[in-house]
Amino acid sequence: MSADSAAVRQWVEAYAAVVSEHRGELTRLDQAIGDGDHGTNMDRGMRKAVEKLAGVPDGDVGAQLKAVGMALISSVGGAGGPLYGTLFMQMGQSTTGKEELDAEAFADALEAGVKGVQARGKAEPGDKTMVDALLPAAAALRAAAGEGADLAAALRRAADAAREGRDATIPLVARKGRASYLGERSRDHQDPGATSSHLLLESAATALAS
Ligand code: ADP
Ligand code: MG
């Protein structure tokens, strides 16, 4: 089983819906250790992404993902939006010209995306950022693909790894982004960006399951 551009469109739309549903939670998490805008930022950005994607023809998955990335970069200020923009842009770069993604291609894309996020934001694992959910997800996806899992099963494992990575941000002290200004006081809070990244993988596992 693999995902064609209609399925990728469903994923992006599902993520936008899930972000909108979780807007209040993302905002509350960001109020605790940031400036309280992560929910509204991601909601605005993903609405724009869905709008922009509607104008992209079916076929090239890479063109779709790049359009999502550009919409996020141009509509969201601060750190989180442009980092998600980079994630999607690099996923799009990795899938340029592809009409379908299997588990292997999805793993390539997610790895490229996370690499882009790290190149831009300079966060390492353990810095209490979205990277703490995205990196384990990419690793789980790669491992599952290597074992011959189909895309649905591989994404399920990636989403579970992202959830564990998200939960593991709770005891960490933030070393990147606004939360790092709090030092020790950032401990015992779940990172908002790791939370939205888990939702991204969870919506992929759900939307691309059939
Ligand atoms: P801002 O911090 O500008 O208000 P958001 O609230 O939208 O942006 O996003 C905050 C999230 O962005 C954090 O929870 C963290 O996961 C992520 N983040 C912030 N800085 C970085 C960075 N340098 N690298 C990776 N992720 C980061
Ligand atoms: Mg914020």
Coordinates of C-alpha atoms and ligand atoms in Angstrom, one line a residue:
M1 CA 0.0 0.0 0.0
S2 CA 1.2 3.5 -0.8
A3 CA -0.1 7.0 -0.7
D4 CA -1.0 8.9 -3.9
S5 CA -1.6 12.6 -4.1
A6 CA -5.3 12.3 -3.2
A7 CA -4.2 10.5 0.0
V8 CA -1.6 13.2 0.7
R9 CA -4.3 15.8 0.3
Q10 CA -6.4 13.9 2.8
W11 CA -3.5 13.8 5.2
V12 CA -3.0 17.6 5.1
E13 CA -6.7 18.2 5.5
A14 CA -6.9 15.8 8.4
Y15 CA -4.0 17.5 10.1
A16 CA -5.6 20.9 9.6
A17 CA -8.8 19.6 11.2
V18 CA -6.9 18.0 14.1
V19 CA -4.9 21.1 14.8
S20 CA -8.1 23.2 14.8
E21 CA -9.6 20.7 17.2
H22 CA -6.5 20.8 19.5
R23 CA -5.9 24.6 19.1
G24 CA -6.8 25.3 22.7
E25 CA -4.6 22.5 24.1
L26 CA -1.6 23.7 22.0
T27 CA -2.2 27.3 23.1
R28 CA -2.4 26.2 26.8
L29 CA 0.9 24.3 26.5
D30 CA 2.6 27.3 24.9
Q31 CA 1.1 29.6 27.6
A32 CA 3.0 27.6 30.2
I33 CA 6.5 27.8 28.6
G34 CA 6.2 30.2 25.7
D35 CA 4.0 33.0 24.5
G36 CA 0.7 31.2 24.0
D37 CA 0.4 31.4 20.3
H38 CA 1.2 27.9 19.0
G39 CA -2.4 26.8 18.6
T40 CA -3.5 29.9 16.7
N41 CA -0.2 29.9 14.7
M42 CA -0.7 26.3 13.5
D43 CA -4.4 26.7 13.0
R44 CA -3.9 29.7 10.8
G45 CA -1.0 28.1 8.9
M46 CA -2.8 24.9 8.2
R47 CA -6.0 26.7 7.0
K48 CA -3.8 28.6 4.5
A49 CA -2.1 25.3 3.6
V50 CA -5.4 23.6 2.8
E51 CA -6.5 26.7 0.7
K52 CA -3.3 26.7 -1.2
L53 CA -3.3 22.9 -1.7
A54 CA -6.8 23.2 -3.3
G55 CA -5.1 25.0 -6.2
V56 CA -2.4 22.4 -6.8
P57 CA -3.4 19.6 -9.3
D58 CA -3.3 16.0 -8.3
G59 CA -0.3 14.0 -9.5
D60 CA 3.0 15.3 -8.1
V61 CA 3.2 14.7 -4.3
G62 CA 6.3 16.8 -4.1
A63 CA 4.5 19.8 -5.5
Q64 CA 1.7 19.4 -3.0
L65 CA 4.1 19.2 0.0
K66 CA 6.1 22.2 -1.2
A67 CA 2.9 24.2 -1.5
V68 CA 2.0 23.4 2.1
G69 CA 5.5 24.4 3.2
M70 CA 5.3 27.7 1.4
A71 CA 1.8 28.5 2.8
L72 CA 3.1 27.8 6.4
I73 CA 6.3 30.0 5.9
S74 CA 4.3 32.9 4.4
S75 CA 1.4 32.9 6.9
V76 CA 3.0 32.1 10.3
G77 CA 5.5 34.2 12.1
G78 CA 7.7 33.1 15.1
A79 CA 9.6 29.9 15.2
G80 CA 7.2 27.1 15.0
G81 CA 5.4 27.9 11.7
P82 CA 8.6 28.5 9.6
L83 CA 10.1 25.3 11.1
Y84 CA 7.0 23.3 10.0
G85 CA 7.2 25.2 6.7
T86 CA 10.8 23.9 6.3
L87 CA 9.7 20.4 7.3
F88 CA 7.1 20.3 4.5
M89 CA 9.4 22.1 1.9
Q90 CA 12.1 19.5 2.5
M91 CA 9.6 16.6 2.4
G92 CA 8.4 18.1 -0.9
Q93 CA 11.9 18.4 -2.2
S94 CA 12.5 14.7 -1.4
T95 CA 9.4 13.6 -3.2
T96 CA 9.6 15.9 -6.3
G97 CA 7.9 14.2 -9.3
K98 CA 6.6 11.2 -7.3
E99 CA 3.0 10.2 -7.8
E100 CA 3.0 7.8 -4.9
L101 CA 4.8 7.3 -1.6
D102 CA 5.5 3.9 -0.2
A103 CA 7.0 3.4 3.3
E104 CA 10.6 3.8 2.0
A105 CA 9.8 7.0 0.2
F106 CA 7.9 8.4 3.2
A107 CA 10.8 7.6 5.4
D108 CA 13.2 9.4 3.0
A109 CA 10.9 12.4 3.0
L110 CA 10.5 12.6 6.8
E111 CA 14.2 12.2 7.3
A112 CA 14.8 15.1 4.8
G113 CA 12.2 17.2 6.5
V114 CA 13.6 16.7 10.0
K115 CA 17.1 17.4 8.7
G116 CA 15.8 20.7 7.4
V117 CA 14.2 21.5 10.7
Q118 CA 17.5 20.8 12.5
A119 CA 19.5 22.8 9.9
R120 CA 17.2 25.8 10.4
G121 CA 16.6 25.6 14.2
K122 CA 19.8 24.0 15.3
A123 CA 17.9 21.8 17.9
E124 CA 19.5 18.6 19.0
P125 CA 17.5 15.7 20.5
G126 CA 16.8 16.5 24.2
D127 CA 16.5 20.2 23.7
K128 CA 12.7 20.0 24.3
T129 CA 11.4 20.8 20.8
M130 CA 9.4 19.3 18.0
V131 CA 12.6 17.5 17.0
D132 CA 12.1 15.2 20.0
A133 CA 8.9 13.9 18.5
L134 CA 10.0 14.1 14.8
L135 CA 13.4 12.3 15.0
P136 CA 12.1 9.1 16.8
A137 CA 9.2 9.1 14.3
A138 CA 11.6 9.2 11.4
A139 CA 13.7 6.5 12.9
A140 CA 10.7 4.3 13.5
L141 CA 9.4 4.8 10.0
R142 CA 12.8 3.9 8.6
A143 CA 13.1 0.8 10.7
A144 CA 9.6 -0.3 9.8
A145 CA 10.2 0.3 6.1
G146 CA 13.5 -1.7 6.4
E147 CA 11.5 -4.6 7.9
G148 CA 9.2 -4.5 4.9
A149 CA 6.2 -3.0 6.7
D150 CA 3.6 -1.4 4.5
L151 CA 3.0 2.3 4.7
A152 CA 0.0 2.1 7.1
A153 CA 1.9 -0.1 9.6
A154 CA 5.1 2.0 9.3
L155 CA 3.2 5.2 10.0
R156 CA 1.5 3.6 13.0
R157 CA 4.9 2.8 14.4
A158 CA 6.1 6.3 13.6
A159 CA 3.1 7.9 15.3
D160 CA 3.6 5.8 18.4
A161 CA 7.3 6.8 18.5
A162 CA 6.3 10.5 18.2
R163 CA 3.9 10.1 21.1
E164 CA 6.7 8.7 23.2
G165 CA 9.0 11.4 22.1
R166 CA 6.4 14.0 23.0
D167 CA 5.9 12.5 26.5
A168 CA 9.6 12.4 27.0
T169 CA 9.8 16.2 26.6
I170 CA 8.0 16.7 29.9
P171 CA 10.9 16.3 32.3
L172 CA 13.4 18.1 30.0
V173 CA 14.7 21.7 30.4
A174 CA 14.3 23.6 27.2
R175 CA 17.5 24.6 25.4
K176 CA 16.0 26.1 22.2
G177 CA 13.2 28.5 21.4
R178 CA 11.3 30.8 23.8
A179 CA 10.9 28.1 26.4
S180 CA 14.7 28.1 26.9
Y181 CA 14.3 31.6 28.5
L182 CA 12.7 29.9 31.4
G183 CA 15.6 27.6 32.2
E184 CA 14.7 25.2 35.0
R185 CA 11.1 26.5 35.1
S186 CA 10.5 24.9 31.7
R187 CA 10.8 21.5 33.3
D188 CA 7.6 19.4 33.9
H189 CA 5.8 20.9 30.9
Q190 CA 5.1 19.1 27.6
D191 CA 6.5 20.9 24.6
P192 CA 3.9 22.4 22.4
G193 CA 5.8 21.8 19.2
A194 CA 6.4 18.1 20.0
T195 CA 2.7 17.9 20.7
S196 CA 1.7 19.3 17.3
S197 CA 4.4 17.0 15.7
H198 CA 2.8 14.0 17.3
L199 CA -0.5 15.1 15.8
L200 CA 1.1 15.3 12.4
L201 CA 2.2 11.7 12.5
E202 CA -1.0 10.5 14.1
S203 CA -3.1 12.1 11.3
A204 CA -0.8 10.5 8.7
A205 CA -1.3 7.1 10.3
T206 CA -5.1 7.6 10.3
A207 CA -5.5 9.3 6.9
L208 CA -3.1 7.1 5.1
A209 CA -4.3 3.8 6.7
S210 CA -6.5 2.7 3.8
Ligands
ADP1 P1 7.2 30.8 18.9 O1 8.1 30.1 19.8 O2 7.8 31.7 18.0 O3 6.0 31.5 19.7 P2 5.4 28.6 18.3 O4 4.8 28.9 19.6 O5 4.5 28.5 17.1 O6 6.5 29.7 17.9 O7 6.2 27.3 18.4 C1 6.9 26.9 19.5 C2 7.5 25.5 19.3 O8 8.5 25.6 18.3 C3 8.2 25.0 20.5 O9 7.3 24.3 21.4 C4 9.3 24.1 19.9 O10 8.8 22.7 19.8 C5 9.5 24.6 18.5 N1 10.8 25.3 18.4 C6 11.1 26.5 18.9 N2 12.4 26.8 18.6 C7 12.9 25.7 17.9 C8 14.1 25.3 17.3 N3 15.2 26.2 17.3 N4 14.2 24.1 16.7 C9 13.2 23.3 16.7 N5 12.0 23.5 17.2 C10 11.8 24.7 17.8
MG2 MG 4.7 30.5 20.8

